[in-house]
Short mmCIF file of C-alpha atoms in Angstrom, two decimals:
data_model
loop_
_atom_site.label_atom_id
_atom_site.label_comp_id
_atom_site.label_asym_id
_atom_site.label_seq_id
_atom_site.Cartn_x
_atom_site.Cartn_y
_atom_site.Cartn_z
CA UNK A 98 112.50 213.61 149.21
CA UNK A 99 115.61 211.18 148.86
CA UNK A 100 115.98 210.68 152.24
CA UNK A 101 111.87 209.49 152.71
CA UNK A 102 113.16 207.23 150.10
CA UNK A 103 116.05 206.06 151.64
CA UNK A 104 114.29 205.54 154.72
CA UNK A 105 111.33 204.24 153.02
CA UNK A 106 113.38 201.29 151.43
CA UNK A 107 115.44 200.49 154.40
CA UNK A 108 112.18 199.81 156.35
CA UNK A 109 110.72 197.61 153.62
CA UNK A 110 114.39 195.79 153.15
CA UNK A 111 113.99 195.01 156.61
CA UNK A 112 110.81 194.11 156.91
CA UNK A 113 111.09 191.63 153.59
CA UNK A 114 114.73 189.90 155.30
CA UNK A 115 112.97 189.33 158.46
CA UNK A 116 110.05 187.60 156.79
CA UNK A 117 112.20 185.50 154.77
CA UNK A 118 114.91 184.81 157.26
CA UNK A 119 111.85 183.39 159.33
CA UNK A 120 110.30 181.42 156.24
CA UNK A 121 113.32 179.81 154.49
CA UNK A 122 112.94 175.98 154.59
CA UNK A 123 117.13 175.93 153.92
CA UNK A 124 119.15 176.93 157.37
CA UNK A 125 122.15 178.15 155.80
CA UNK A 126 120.04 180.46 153.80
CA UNK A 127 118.21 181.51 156.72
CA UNK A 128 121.74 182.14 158.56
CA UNK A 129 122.69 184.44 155.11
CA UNK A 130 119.45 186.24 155.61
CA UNK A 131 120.22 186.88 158.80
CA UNK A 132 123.40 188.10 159.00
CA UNK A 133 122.09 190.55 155.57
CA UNK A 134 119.45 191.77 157.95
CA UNK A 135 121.88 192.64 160.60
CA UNK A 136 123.56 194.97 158.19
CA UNK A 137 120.78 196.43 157.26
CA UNK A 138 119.96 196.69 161.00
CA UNK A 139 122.81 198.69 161.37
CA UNK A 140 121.58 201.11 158.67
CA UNK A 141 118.48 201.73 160.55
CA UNK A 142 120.33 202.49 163.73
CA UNK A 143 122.29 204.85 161.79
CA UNK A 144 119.37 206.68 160.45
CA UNK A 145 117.11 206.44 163.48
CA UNK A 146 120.67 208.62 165.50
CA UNK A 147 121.35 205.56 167.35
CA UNK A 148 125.27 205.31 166.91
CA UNK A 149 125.84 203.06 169.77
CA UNK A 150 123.23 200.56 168.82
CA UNK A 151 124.65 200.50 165.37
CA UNK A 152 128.29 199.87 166.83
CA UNK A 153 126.67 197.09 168.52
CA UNK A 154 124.81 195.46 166.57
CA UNK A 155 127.46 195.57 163.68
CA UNK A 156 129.75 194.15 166.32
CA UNK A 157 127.44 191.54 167.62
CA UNK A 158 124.76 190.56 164.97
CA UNK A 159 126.95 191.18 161.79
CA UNK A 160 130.12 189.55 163.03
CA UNK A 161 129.79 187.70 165.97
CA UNK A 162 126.36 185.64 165.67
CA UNK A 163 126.75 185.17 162.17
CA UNK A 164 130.02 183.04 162.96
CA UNK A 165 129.00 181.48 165.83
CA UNK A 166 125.17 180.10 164.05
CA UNK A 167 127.77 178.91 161.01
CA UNK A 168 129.55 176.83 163.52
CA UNK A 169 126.28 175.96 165.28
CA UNK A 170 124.62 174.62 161.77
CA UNK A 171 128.08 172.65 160.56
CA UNK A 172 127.41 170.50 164.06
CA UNK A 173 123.60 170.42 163.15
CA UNK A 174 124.36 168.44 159.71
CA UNK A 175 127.27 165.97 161.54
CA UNK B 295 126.83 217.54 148.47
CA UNK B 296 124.11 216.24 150.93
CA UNK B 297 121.93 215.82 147.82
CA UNK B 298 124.74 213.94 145.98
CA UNK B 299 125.89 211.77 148.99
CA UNK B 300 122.07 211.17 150.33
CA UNK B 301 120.97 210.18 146.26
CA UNK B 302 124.52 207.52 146.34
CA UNK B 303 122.91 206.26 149.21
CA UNK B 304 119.67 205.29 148.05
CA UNK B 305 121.42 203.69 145.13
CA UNK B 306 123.59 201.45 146.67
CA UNK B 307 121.00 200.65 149.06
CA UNK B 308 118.85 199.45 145.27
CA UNK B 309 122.13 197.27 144.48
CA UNK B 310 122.19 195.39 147.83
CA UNK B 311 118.16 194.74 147.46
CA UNK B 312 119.07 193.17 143.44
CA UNK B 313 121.95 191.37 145.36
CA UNK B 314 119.18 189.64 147.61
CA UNK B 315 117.99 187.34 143.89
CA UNK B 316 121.81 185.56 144.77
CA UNK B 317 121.28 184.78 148.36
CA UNK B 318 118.01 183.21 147.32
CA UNK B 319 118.67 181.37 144.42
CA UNK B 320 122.19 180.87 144.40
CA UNK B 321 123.30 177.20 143.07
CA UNK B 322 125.57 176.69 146.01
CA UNK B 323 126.61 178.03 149.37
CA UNK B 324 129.62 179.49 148.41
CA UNK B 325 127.65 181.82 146.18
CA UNK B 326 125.22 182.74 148.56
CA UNK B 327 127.89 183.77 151.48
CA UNK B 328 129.69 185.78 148.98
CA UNK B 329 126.56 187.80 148.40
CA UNK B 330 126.89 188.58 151.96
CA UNK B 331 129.92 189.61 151.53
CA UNK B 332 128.93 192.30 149.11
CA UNK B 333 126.42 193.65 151.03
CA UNK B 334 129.20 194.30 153.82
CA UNK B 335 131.43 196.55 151.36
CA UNK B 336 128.15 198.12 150.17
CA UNK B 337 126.92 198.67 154.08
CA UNK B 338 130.21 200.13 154.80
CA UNK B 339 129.88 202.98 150.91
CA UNK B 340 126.66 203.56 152.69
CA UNK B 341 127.88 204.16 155.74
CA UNK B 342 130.11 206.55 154.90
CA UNK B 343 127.91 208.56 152.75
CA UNK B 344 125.80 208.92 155.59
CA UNK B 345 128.53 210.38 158.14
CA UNK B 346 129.03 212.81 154.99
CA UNK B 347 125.94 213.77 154.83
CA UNK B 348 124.84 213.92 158.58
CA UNK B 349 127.40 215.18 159.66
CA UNK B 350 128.24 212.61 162.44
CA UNK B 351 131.89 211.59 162.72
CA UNK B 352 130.74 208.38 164.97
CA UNK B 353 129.14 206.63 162.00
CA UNK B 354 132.98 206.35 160.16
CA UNK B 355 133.24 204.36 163.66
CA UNK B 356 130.71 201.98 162.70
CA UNK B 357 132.14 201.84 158.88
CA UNK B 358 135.16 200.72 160.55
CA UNK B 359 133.71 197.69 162.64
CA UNK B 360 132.02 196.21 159.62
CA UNK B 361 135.61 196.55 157.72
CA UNK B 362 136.91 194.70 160.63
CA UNK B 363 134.90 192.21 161.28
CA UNK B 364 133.86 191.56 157.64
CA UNK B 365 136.20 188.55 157.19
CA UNK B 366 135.14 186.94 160.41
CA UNK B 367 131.97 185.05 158.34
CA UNK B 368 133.23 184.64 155.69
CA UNK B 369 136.27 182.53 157.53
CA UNK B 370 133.41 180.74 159.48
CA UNK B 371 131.75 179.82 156.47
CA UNK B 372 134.92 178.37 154.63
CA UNK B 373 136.43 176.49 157.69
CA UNK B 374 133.37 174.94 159.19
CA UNK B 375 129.57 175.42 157.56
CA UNK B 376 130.65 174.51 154.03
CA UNK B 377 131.07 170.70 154.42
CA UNK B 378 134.13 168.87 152.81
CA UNK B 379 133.25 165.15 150.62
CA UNK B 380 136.91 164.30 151.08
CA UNK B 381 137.03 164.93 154.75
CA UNK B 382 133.79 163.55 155.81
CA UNK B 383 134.55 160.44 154.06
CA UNK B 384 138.39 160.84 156.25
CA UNK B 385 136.40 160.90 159.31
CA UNK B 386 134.08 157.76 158.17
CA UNK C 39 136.58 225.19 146.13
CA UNK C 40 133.98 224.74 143.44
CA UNK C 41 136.72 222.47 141.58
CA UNK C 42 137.64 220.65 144.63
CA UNK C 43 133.48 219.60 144.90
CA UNK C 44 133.51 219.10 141.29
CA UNK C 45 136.24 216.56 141.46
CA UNK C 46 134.87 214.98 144.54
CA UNK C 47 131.10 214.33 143.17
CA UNK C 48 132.85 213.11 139.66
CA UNK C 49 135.22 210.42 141.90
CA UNK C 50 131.66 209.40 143.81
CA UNK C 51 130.00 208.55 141.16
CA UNK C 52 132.50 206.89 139.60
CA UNK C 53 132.58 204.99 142.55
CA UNK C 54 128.65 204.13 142.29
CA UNK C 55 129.39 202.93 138.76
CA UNK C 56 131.78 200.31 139.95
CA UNK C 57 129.49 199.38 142.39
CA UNK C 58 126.68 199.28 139.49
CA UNK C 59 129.64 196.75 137.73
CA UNK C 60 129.74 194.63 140.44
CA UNK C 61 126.74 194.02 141.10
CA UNK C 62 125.46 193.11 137.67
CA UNK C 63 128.96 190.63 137.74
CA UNK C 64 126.85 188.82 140.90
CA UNK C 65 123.66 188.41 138.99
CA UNK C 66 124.54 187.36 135.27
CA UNK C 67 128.20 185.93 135.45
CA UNK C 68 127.83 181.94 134.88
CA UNK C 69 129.74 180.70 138.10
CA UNK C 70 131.33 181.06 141.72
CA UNK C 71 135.00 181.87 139.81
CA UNK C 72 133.70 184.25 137.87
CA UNK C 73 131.37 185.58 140.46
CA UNK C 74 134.40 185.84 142.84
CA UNK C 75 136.30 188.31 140.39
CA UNK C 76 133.59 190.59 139.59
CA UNK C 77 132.56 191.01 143.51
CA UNK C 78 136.07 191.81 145.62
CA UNK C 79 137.78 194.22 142.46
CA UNK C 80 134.69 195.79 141.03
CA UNK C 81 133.39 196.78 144.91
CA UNK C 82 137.02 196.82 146.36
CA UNK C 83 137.39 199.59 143.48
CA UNK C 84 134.27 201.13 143.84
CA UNK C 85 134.60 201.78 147.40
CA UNK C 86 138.01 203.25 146.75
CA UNK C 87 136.99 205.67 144.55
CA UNK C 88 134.50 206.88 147.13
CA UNK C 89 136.72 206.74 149.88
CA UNK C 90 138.76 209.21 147.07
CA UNK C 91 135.87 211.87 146.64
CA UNK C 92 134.93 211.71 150.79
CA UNK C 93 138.34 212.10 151.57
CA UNK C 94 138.63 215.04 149.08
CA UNK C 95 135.89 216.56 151.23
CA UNK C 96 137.05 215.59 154.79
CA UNK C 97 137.15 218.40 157.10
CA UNK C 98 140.83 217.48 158.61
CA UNK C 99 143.41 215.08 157.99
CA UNK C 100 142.97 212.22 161.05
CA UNK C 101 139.66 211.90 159.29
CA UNK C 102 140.74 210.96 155.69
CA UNK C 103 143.34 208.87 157.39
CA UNK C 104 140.44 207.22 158.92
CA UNK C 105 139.32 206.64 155.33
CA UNK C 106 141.91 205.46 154.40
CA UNK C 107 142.19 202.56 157.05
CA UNK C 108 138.87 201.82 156.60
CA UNK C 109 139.47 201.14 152.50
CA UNK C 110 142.78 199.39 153.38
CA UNK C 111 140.91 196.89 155.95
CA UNK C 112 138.09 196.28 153.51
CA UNK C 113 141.04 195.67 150.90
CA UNK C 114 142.46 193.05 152.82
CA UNK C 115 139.15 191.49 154.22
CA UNK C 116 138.32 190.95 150.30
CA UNK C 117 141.44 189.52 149.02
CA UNK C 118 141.93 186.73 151.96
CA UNK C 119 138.48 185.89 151.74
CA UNK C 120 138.60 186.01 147.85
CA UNK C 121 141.13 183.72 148.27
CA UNK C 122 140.18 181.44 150.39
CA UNK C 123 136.49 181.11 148.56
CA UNK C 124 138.24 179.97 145.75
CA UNK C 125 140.70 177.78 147.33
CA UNK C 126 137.63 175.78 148.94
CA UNK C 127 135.19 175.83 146.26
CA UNK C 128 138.33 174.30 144.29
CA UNK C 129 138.68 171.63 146.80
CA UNK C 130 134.78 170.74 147.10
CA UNK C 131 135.03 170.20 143.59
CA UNK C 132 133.09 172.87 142.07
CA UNK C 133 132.85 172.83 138.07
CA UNK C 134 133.88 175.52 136.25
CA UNK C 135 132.35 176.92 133.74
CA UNK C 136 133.58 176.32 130.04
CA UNK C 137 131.01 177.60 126.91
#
């Protein structure tokens, strides 16, 4: 029962951070969305049983593009 | 304990969603990265509770990344997203 | 072993409670300062105390050392950002808040 909820809300976190990552008007709040819904990414991974793809995508869309579209939006605004 | 671990879970996860009213609607950017950065310590509780309760040692692996690479944004974000009055107006 | 689960679900949901704390500190307190504070102790704490009650249950020692690091990396990763947050809001002239 808890973990149909778990999973339940995970899906609709997801789900509601992809929508507004792709809606926001502000970039930098878009870039926040994004990196939130690579966390929460991660947690799917997790609960689907897909360890690797979790290590990756904690590596790569938690930490690495969330740096790098920081850097790409501070040129943007020059 | 699964019980116990899988309800912590499904709390934390609850915090991190009432989190998401900062990101959207905080005043500046500072306050909206450092929402982030609770959802990273929370992703990493969760994390663990899960390899307790599933009983897979590899997710503690993934807990660790995210406590590795947490400070990587959040140095992004100080050093070159949040812009500077006083040193645009140097570089005028 | 009963009193060793005891004690481990008591330090867990202590843990939650901090987490609870810190949380609440991100939606009501007034500004990024204050904001600061409540996030990287309430959590830092939080996570600490479940990192506690895990470790209490771990089935061998590398992996409550394992814990451990994990706790003392998040530790660090919150103070220096913490810090430097502050420092830069500071510098970007951010007001704080007075009643």
């Amino acid at each position: 029962m808890v973990q149909w909820a778990f999973d339940g809300l995970l899906g609709l976190t997801l789900i509601w951070l992809a929508w507004r990552a792709l809606a926001s008007p502000d970039l930098f709040r878009a870039i926040v969305l994004f990196i939130s819904f690579g966390l929460v990414m991660a947690l799917a991974w997790v609960r689907l049983g897909g360890i690797d793809i979790a290590l990756a995508e904690a590596a790569i869309g938690a930490g690495l593009t969330g740096a790098l579209l920081l850097a790409a939006q501070a040129r943007l605004e020059k | 304990m699964q019980p116990l671990c899988f309800s912590l879970a499904l709390f934390l996860l609850m915090n991190l969603c009432v989190g998401m009213w900062r990101v959207l609607r905080g005043p500046t950017p500072a306050d909206r990265m450092l929402a982030g950065q609770l959802f990273g310590t929370t992703a990493v509780a969760v994390l663990l509770l899960l390899a307790e309760a599933g009983g897979n040692d590899a997710v503690r692996d993934v807990a660790l990344l995210f406590a590795l690479l947490a400070a990587v944004t959040a140095v992004a974000f100080v050093r070159r997203a949040w812009r500077d009055p006083e040193a645009d107006h140097a570089t005028d | 072993m009963p009193l060793t689960d005891l004690f481990a679900a008591v330090l867990l949901l202590g843990g939650g409670f901090f987490f609870l704390a810190g949380t609440v500190g991100l939606l009501r307190f007034p500004d990024v300062y204050t904001r600061l504070h409540a996030l990287t102790k309430a959590d830092n704490v939080g996570l600490g105390l479940m990192v506690a009650g895990l470790a209490l249950k771990a089935e061998s020692w590398p992996v409550a050392g394992k814990l451990l690091l994990i706790w003392l990396l998040v530790l660090v990763a919150g103070a220096s950002v913490a810090h430097l947050v502050a420092v830069a809001a500071r510098q970007r002239g951010v007001k704080m808040w007075k009643r």
